[in-house]
CSV table of C-alpha atoms and ligand atoms in Angstrom, one decimal:
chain,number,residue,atom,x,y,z
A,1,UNK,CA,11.6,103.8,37.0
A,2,UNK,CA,14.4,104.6,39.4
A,3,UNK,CA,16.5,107.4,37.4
A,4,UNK,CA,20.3,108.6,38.3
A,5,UNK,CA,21.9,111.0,35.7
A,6,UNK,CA,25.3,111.0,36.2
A,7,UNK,CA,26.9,114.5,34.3
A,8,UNK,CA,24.4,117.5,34.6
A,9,UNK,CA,25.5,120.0,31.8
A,10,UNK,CA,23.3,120.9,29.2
A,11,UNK,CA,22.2,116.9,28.3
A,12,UNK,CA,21.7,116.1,31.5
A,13,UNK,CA,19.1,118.7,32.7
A,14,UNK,CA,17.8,117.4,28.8
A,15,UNK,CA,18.0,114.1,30.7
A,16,UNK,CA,16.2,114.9,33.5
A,17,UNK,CA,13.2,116.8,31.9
A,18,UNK,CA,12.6,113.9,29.5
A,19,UNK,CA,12.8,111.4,32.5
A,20,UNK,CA,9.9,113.0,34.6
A,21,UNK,CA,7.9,113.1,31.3
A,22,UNK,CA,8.5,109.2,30.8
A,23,UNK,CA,7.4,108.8,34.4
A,24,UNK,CA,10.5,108.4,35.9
A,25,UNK,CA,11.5,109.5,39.6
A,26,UNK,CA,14.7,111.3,39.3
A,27,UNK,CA,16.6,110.0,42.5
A,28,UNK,CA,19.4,111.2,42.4
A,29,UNK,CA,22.4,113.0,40.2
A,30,UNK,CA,26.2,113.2,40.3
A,31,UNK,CA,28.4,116.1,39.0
A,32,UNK,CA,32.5,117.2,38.8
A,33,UNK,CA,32.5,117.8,42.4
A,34,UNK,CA,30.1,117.0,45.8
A,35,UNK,CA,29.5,120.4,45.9
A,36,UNK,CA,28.3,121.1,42.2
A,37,UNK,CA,26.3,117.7,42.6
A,38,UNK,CA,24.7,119.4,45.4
A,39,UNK,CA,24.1,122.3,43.7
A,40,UNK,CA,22.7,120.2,40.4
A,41,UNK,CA,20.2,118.1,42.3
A,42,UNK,CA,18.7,121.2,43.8
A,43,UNK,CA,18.5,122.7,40.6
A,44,UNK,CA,17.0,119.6,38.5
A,45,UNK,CA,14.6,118.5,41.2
A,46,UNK,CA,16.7,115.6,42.0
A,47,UNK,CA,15.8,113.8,45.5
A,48,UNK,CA,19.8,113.6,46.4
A,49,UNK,CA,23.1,114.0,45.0
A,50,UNK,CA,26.1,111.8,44.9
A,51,UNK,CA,29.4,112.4,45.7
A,52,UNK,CA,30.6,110.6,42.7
A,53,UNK,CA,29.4,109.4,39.5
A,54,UNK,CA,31.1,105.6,40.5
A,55,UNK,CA,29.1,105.4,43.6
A,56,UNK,CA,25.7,106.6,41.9
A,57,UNK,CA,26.0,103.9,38.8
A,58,UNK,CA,26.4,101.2,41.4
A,59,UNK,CA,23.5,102.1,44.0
A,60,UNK,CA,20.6,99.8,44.7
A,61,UNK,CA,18.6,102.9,45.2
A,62,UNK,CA,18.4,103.0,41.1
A,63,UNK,CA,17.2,100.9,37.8
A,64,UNK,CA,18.2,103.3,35.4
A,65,UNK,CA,21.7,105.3,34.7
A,66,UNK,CA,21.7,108.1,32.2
A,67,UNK,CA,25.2,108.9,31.2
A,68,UNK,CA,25.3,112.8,30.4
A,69,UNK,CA,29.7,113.3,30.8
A,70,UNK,CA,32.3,114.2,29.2
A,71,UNK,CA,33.3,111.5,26.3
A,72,UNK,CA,36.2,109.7,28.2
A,73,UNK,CA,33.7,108.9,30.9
A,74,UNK,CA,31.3,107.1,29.2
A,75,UNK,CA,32.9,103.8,28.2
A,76,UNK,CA,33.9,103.0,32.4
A,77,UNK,CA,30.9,104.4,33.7
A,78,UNK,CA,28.4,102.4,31.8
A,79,UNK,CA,30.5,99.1,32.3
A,80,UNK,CA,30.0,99.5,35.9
A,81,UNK,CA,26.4,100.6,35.7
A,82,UNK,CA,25.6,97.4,33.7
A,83,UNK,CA,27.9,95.5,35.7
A,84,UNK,CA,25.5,96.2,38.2
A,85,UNK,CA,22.7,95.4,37.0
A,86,UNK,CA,21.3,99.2,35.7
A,87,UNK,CA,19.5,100.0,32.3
A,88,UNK,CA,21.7,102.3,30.8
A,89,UNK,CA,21.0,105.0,28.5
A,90,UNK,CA,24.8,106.3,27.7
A,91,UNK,CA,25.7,109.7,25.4
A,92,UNK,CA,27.6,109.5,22.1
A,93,UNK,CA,30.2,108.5,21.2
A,94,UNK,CA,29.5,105.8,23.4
A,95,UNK,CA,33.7,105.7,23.8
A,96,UNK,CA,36.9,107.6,22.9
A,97,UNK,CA,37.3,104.8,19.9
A,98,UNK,CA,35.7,101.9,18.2
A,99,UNK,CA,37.4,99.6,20.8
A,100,UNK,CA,35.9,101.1,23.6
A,101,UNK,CA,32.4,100.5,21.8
A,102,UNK,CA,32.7,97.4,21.2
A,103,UNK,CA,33.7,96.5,24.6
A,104,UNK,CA,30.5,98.4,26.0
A,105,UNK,CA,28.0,96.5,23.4
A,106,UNK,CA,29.7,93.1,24.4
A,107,UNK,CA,29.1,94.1,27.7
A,108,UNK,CA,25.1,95.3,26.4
A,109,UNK,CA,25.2,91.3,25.3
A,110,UNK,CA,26.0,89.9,28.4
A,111,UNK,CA,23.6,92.3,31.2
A,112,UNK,CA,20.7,91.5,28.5
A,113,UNK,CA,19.3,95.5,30.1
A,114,UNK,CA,18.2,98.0,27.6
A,115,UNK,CA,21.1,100.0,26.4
A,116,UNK,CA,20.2,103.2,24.2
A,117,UNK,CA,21.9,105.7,22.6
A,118,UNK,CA,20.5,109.3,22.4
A,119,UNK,CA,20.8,109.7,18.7
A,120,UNK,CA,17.4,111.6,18.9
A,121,UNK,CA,16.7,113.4,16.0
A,122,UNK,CA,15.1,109.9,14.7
A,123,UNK,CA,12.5,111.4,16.9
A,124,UNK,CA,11.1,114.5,14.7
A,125,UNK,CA,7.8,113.4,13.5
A,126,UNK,CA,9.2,114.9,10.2
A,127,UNK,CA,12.1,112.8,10.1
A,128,UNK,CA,9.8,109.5,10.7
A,129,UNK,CA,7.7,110.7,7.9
A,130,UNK,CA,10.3,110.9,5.4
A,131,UNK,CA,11.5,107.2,6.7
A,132,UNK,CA,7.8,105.8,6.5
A,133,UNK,CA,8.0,107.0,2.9
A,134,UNK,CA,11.5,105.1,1.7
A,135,UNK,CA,10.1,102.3,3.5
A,136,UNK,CA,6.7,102.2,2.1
A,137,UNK,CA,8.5,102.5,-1.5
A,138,UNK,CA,6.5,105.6,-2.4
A,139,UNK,CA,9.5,107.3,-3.2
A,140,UNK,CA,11.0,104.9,-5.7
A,141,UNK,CA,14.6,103.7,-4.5
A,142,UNK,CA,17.5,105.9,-2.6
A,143,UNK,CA,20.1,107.0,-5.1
A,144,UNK,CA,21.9,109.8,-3.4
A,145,UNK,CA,21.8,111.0,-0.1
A,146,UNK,CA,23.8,114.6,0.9
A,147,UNK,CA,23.8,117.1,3.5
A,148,UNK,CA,25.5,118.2,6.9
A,149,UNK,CA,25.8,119.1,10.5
A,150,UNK,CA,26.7,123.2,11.1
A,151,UNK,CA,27.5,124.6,14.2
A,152,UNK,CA,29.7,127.8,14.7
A,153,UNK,CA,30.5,127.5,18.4
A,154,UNK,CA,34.4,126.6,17.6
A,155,UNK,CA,35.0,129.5,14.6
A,156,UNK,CA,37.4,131.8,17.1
A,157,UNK,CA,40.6,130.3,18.1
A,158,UNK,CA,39.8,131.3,21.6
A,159,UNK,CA,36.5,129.3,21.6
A,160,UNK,CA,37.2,126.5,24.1
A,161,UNK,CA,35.6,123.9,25.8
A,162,UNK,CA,36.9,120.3,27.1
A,163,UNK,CA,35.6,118.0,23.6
A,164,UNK,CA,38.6,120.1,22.3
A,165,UNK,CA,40.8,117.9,24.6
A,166,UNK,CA,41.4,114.8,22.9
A,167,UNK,CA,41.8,112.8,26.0
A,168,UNK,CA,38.1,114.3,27.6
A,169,UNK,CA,36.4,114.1,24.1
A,170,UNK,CA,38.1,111.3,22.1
A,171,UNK,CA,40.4,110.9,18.7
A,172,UNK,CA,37.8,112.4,16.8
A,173,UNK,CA,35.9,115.7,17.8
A,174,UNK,CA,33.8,117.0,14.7
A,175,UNK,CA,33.0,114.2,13.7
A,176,UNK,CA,32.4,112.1,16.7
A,177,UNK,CA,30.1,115.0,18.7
A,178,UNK,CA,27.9,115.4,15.5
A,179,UNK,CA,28.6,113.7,12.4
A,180,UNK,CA,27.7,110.5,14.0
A,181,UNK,CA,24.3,111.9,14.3
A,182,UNK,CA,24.2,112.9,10.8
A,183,UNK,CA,25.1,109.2,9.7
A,184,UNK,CA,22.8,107.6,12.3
A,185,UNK,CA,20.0,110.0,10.7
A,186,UNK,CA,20.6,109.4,7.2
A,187,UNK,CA,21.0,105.6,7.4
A,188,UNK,CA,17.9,105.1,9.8
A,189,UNK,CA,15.9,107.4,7.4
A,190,UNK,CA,17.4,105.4,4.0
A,191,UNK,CA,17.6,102.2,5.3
A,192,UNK,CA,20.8,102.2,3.6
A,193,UNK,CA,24.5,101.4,5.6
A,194,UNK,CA,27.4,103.2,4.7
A,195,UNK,CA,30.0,100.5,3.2
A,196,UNK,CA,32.5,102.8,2.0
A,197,UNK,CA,33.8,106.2,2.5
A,198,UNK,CA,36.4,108.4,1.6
A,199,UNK,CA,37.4,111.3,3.9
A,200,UNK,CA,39.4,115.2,4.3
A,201,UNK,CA,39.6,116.3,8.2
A,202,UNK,CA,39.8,120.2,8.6
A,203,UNK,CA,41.5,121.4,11.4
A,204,UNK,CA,41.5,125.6,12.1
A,205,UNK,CA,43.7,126.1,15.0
A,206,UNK,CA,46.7,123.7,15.4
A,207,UNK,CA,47.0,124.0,19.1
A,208,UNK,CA,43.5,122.1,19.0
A,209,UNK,CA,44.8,118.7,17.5
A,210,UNK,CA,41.3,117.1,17.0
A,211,UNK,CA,39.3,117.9,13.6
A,212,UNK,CA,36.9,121.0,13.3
A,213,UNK,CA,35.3,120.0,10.3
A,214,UNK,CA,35.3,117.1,7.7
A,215,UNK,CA,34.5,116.2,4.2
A,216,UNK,CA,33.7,113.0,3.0
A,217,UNK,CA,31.7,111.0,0.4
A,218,UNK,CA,30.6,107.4,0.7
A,219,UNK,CA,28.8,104.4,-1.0
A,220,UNK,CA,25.7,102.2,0.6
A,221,UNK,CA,25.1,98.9,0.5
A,222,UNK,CA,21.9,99.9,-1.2
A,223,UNK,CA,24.1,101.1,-4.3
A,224,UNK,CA,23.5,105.1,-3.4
A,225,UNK,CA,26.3,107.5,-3.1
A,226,UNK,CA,25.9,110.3,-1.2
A,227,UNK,CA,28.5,113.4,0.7
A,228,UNK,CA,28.2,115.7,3.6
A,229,UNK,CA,30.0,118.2,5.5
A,230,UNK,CA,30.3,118.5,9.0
A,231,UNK,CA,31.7,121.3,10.4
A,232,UNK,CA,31.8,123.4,14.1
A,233,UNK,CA,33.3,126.2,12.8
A,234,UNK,CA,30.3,127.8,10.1
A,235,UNK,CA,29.6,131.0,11.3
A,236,UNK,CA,26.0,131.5,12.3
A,237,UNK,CA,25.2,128.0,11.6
A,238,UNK,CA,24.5,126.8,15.0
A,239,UNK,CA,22.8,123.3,15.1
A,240,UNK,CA,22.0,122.8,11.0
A,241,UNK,CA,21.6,118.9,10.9
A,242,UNK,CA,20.2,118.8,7.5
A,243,UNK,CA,20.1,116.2,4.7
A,244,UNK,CA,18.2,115.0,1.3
A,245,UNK,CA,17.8,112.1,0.0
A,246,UNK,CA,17.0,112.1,-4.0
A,247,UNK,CA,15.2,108.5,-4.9
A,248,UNK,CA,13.7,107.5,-8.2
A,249,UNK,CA,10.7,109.3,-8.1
A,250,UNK,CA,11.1,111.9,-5.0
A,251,UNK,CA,13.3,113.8,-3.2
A,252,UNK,CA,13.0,114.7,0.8
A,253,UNK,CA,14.9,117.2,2.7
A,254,UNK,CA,14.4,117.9,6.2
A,255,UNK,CA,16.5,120.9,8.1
A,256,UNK,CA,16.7,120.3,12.0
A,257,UNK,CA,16.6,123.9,12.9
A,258,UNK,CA,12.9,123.8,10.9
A,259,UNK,CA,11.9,120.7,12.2
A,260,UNK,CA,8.0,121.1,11.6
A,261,UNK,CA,8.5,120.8,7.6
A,262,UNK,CA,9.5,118.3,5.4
A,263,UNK,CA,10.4,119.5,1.7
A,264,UNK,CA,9.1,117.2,-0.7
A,265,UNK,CA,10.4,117.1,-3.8
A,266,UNK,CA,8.7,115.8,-7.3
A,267,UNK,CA,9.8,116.4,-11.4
A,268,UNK,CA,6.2,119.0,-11.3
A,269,UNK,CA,5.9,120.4,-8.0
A,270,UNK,CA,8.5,120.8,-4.5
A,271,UNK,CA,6.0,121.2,-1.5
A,272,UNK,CA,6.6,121.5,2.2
A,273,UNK,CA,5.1,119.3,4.3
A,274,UNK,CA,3.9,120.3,7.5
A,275,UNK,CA,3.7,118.2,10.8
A,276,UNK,CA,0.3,117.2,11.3
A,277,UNK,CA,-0.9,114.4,13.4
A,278,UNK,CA,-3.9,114.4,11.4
A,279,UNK,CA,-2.2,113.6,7.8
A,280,UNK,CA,1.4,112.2,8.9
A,281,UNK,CA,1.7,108.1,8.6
A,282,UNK,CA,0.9,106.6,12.0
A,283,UNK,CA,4.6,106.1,13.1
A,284,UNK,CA,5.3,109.5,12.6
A,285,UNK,CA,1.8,110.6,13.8
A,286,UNK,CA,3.0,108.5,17.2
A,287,UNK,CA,5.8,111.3,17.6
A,288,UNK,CA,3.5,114.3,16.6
A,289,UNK,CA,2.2,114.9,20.5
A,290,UNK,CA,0.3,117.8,20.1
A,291,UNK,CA,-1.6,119.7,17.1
A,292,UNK,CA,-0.5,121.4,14.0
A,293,UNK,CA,0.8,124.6,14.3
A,294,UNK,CA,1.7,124.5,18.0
A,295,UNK,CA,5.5,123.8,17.5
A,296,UNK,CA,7.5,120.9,18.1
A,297,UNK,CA,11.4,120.5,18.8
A,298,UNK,CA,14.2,119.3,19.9
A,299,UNK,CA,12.7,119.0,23.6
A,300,UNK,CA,10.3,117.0,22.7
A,301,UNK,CA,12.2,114.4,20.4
A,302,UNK,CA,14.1,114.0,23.1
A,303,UNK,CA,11.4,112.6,25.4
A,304,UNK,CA,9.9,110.7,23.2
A,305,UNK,CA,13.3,108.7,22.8
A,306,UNK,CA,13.5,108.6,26.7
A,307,UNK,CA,10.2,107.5,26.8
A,308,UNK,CA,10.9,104.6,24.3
A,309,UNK,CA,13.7,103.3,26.3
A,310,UNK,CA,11.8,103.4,29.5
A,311,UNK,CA,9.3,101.2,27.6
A,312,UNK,CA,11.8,98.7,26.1
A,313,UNK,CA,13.3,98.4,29.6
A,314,UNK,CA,9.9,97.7,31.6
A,315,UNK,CA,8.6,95.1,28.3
A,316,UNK,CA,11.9,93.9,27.2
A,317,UNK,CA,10.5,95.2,23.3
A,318,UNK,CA,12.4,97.7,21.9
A,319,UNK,CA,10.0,100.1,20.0
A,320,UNK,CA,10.5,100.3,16.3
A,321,UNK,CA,13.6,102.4,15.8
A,322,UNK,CA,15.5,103.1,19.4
A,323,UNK,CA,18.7,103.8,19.0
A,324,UNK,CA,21.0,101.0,21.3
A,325,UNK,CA,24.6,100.4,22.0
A,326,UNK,CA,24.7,98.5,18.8
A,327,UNK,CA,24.0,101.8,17.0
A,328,UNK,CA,26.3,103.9,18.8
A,329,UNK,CA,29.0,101.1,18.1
A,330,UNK,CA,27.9,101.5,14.6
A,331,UNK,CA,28.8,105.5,14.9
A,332,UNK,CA,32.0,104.8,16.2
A,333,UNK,CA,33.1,102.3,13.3
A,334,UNK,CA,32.1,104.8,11.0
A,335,UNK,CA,34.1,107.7,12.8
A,336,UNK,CA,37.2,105.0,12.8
A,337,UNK,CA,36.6,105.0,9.1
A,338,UNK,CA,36.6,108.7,8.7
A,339,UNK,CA,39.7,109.1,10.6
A,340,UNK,CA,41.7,106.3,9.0
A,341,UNK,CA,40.6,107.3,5.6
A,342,UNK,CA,41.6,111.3,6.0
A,343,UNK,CA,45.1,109.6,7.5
A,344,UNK,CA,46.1,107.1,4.9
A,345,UNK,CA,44.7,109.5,2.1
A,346,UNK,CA,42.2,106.7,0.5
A,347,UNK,CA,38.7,105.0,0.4
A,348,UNK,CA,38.5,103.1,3.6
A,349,UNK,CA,36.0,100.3,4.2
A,350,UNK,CA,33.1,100.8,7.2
A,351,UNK,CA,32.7,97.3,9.2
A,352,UNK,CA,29.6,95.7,9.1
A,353,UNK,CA,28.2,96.7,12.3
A,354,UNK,CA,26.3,93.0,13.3
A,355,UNK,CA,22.7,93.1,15.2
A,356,UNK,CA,22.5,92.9,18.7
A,357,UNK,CA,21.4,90.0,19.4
A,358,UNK,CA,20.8,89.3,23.5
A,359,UNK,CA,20.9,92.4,25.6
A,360,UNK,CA,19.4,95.2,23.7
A,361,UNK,CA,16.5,94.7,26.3
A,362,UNK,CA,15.8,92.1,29.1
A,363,UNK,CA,14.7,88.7,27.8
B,401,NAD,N1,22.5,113.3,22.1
B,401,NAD,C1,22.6,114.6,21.9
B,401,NAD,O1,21.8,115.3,21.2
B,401,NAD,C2,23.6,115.4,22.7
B,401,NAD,C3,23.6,116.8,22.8
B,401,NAD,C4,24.6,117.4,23.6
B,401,NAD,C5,25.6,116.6,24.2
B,401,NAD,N2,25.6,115.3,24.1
B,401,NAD,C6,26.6,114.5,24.8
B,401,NAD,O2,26.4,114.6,26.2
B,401,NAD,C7,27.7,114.6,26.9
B,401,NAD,C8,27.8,115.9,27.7
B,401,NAD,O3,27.7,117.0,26.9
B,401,NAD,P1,27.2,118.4,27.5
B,401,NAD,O4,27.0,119.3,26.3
B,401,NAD,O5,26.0,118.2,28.4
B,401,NAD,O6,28.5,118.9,28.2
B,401,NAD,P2,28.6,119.9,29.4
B,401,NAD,O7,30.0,120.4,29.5
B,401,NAD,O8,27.5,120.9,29.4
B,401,NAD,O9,28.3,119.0,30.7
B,401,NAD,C9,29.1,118.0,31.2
B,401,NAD,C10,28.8,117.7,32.6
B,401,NAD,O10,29.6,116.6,33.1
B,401,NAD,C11,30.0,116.9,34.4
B,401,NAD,N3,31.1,116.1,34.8
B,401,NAD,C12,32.4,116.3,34.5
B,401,NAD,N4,33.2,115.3,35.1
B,401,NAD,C13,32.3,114.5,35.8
B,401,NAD,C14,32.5,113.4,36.6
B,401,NAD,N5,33.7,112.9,36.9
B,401,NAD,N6,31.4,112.9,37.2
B,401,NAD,C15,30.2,113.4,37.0
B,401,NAD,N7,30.0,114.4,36.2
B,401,NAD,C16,31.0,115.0,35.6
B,401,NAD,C17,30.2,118.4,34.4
B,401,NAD,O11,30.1,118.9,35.7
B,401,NAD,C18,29.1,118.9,33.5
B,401,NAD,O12,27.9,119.1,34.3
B,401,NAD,C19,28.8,114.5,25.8
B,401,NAD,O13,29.2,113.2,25.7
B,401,NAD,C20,28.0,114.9,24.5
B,401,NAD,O14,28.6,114.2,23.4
B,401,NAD,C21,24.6,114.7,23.3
């Protein structure tokens, strides 16, 4: 595999790392400038550096484009890799709005390449676990699911950065950066969809127009109800994805910044689970790559999605779970939702998000 990575921030060296582990030769990169691109390659390994991020997603030189940019990038940048013919693994939110998405996952349809969406923290052994679980029915059915996503690196009004700029970042900046990995988590470990939700956006310091936190609670099409905060401005919180899920007979809790436990909750004992190839279900024993008690994180979740979208791009079969442009059009529907609801002031329906049907992979 042939791999550009267009943007080479904190993602992209992420990017990089998880695309030598795959296999993949890393040909080249593209930054904000020739210079920094310069600069980047030599840094990441890369064999060369573009001048621009529209010449690398369009060289024959490359199968796959990782899109690691700012937000308002995304949406052109992908359309011209697929356009030319790339597998494309592009960063949330996929676009600036729902729109956007949509356009890039009819374009997904009509390339028929393997699109993905880095919505990684499927990828935690622990997380699998508790999914293998629902699914098996050894919990008993989902009845309510709660939790958040806490970071603190926006709690000064001098903290800055360019997701703050709603024409770099998008309509939606809480929400968008990291509560549409929250809802991707929570439906892909439930099984449940979010139908309905009802929403309050926060926002700290005017001047910065898009939301730093929001509130909402929501309905599944599974009959659960469920709430969740998402915030960037909880001090000393810095990446706390967490959530529950209470079913009929058992209750699981996982908390992203202690990733190798799983809390297990039953009426006569609560017991943490820890990641162990040896006892874990086999999907999540896939995803548990070395032994007990050496730890796992965020790193390593993060190549084993890479990994699975390299694998669904060479076979054409999407492995059980990869996140695609379908799911990252599903996160944007839901962030449309949050923001019309906090607007209008009422419960606001969440679109069915349809399956993808040709172009997820090659045929
Ligand atoms: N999936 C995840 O877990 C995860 C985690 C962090 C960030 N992200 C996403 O990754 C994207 C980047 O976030 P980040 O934290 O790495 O940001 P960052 O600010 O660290 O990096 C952004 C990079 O984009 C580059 N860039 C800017 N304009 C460019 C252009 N025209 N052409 C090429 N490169 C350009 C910058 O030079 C910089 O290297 C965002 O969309 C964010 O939502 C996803």
């Amino acid at each position: 595999m042939r791999v550009a990575i267009a943007g080479t921030g904190f993602i992209g060296a992420v990017h990089a790392r998880s695309a030598r582990l795959a296999g993949g030769r890393l040909v080249g990169v593209a930054a904000s400038s020739p210079e920094r691109g310069l600069l980047a390659a030599a840094a990441l390994g890369a064999e060369r550096s573009f001048d621009t991020a529209e010449e690398l997603v369009e060289s024959p030189d490359v199968d796959v484009v990782h899109i690691c940019t700012p937000n308002h990038l995304h949406l052109p940048l992908a359309q011209a890799a697929l356009a030319a013919g790339k597998h494309v693994i592009c960063e949330k939110p996929l676009a600036v709005d729902d729109r956007g998405a949509e356009e890039l996952v009819e374009a997904a349809v009509s390339a028929g390449k393997m699109t993905a969406v880095p919505f990684v923290y499927r990828y935690y052994p622990t997380v699998q676990e508790a999914r293998e679980r629902i699914r098996s029915g050894a919990t008993g059915p989902v009845r309510l699911i709660h939790g958040g996503y806490l970071q603190d690196w926006l709690l000064r009004p001098s903290d800055d950065n360019w997701r703050v700029d709603e024409q770099l970042g998008g309509a939606s900046r809480a929400f968008a950066d990291i509560g549409s990995h929250w809802c991707d988590l929570v439906e892909h470990v439930s099984g449940h969809r979010i139908t309905r939700l009802c929403a309050r956006t926060f926002l700290s310091v005017p001047e910065r127009v898009t939301e730093d936190a929001v509130s909402f609670q929501f309905e599944t099409d599974g009959g659960a109800i469920g709430n969740a905060l998402v915030s960037q401005i909880s001090a000393g919180r810095k990446n706390r994805l967490s959530f529950e899920i209470d079913c009929s007979e058992v209750a699981l809790s996982f908390d992203q910044e202690e990733p190798e436990t799983l809390w297990i909750g039953e009426r006569e004992r609560a017991t943490l689970l820890k990641r162990d190839p040896g006892t874990l279900s086999a999907p999540a024993a896939r995803l548990a790559t070395i032994p007990a008690g050496h730890p796992q994180g965020y790193n390593d979740s993060f190549a084993a999605f890479v990994a699975d979208a390299y694998a669904a791009a060479v076979t054409g079969e999407a492995p059980d779970g990869l996140p695609t442009f379908q799911d990252g059009l599903r996160a944007a529907r839901i962030t449309a939702a949050v923001l019309s609801s906090a607007r209008t002031d009422s419960w606001v329906d969440v679109p069915d998000t349809a399956p993808l049907t040709a172009g997820t992979v090659d045929a």
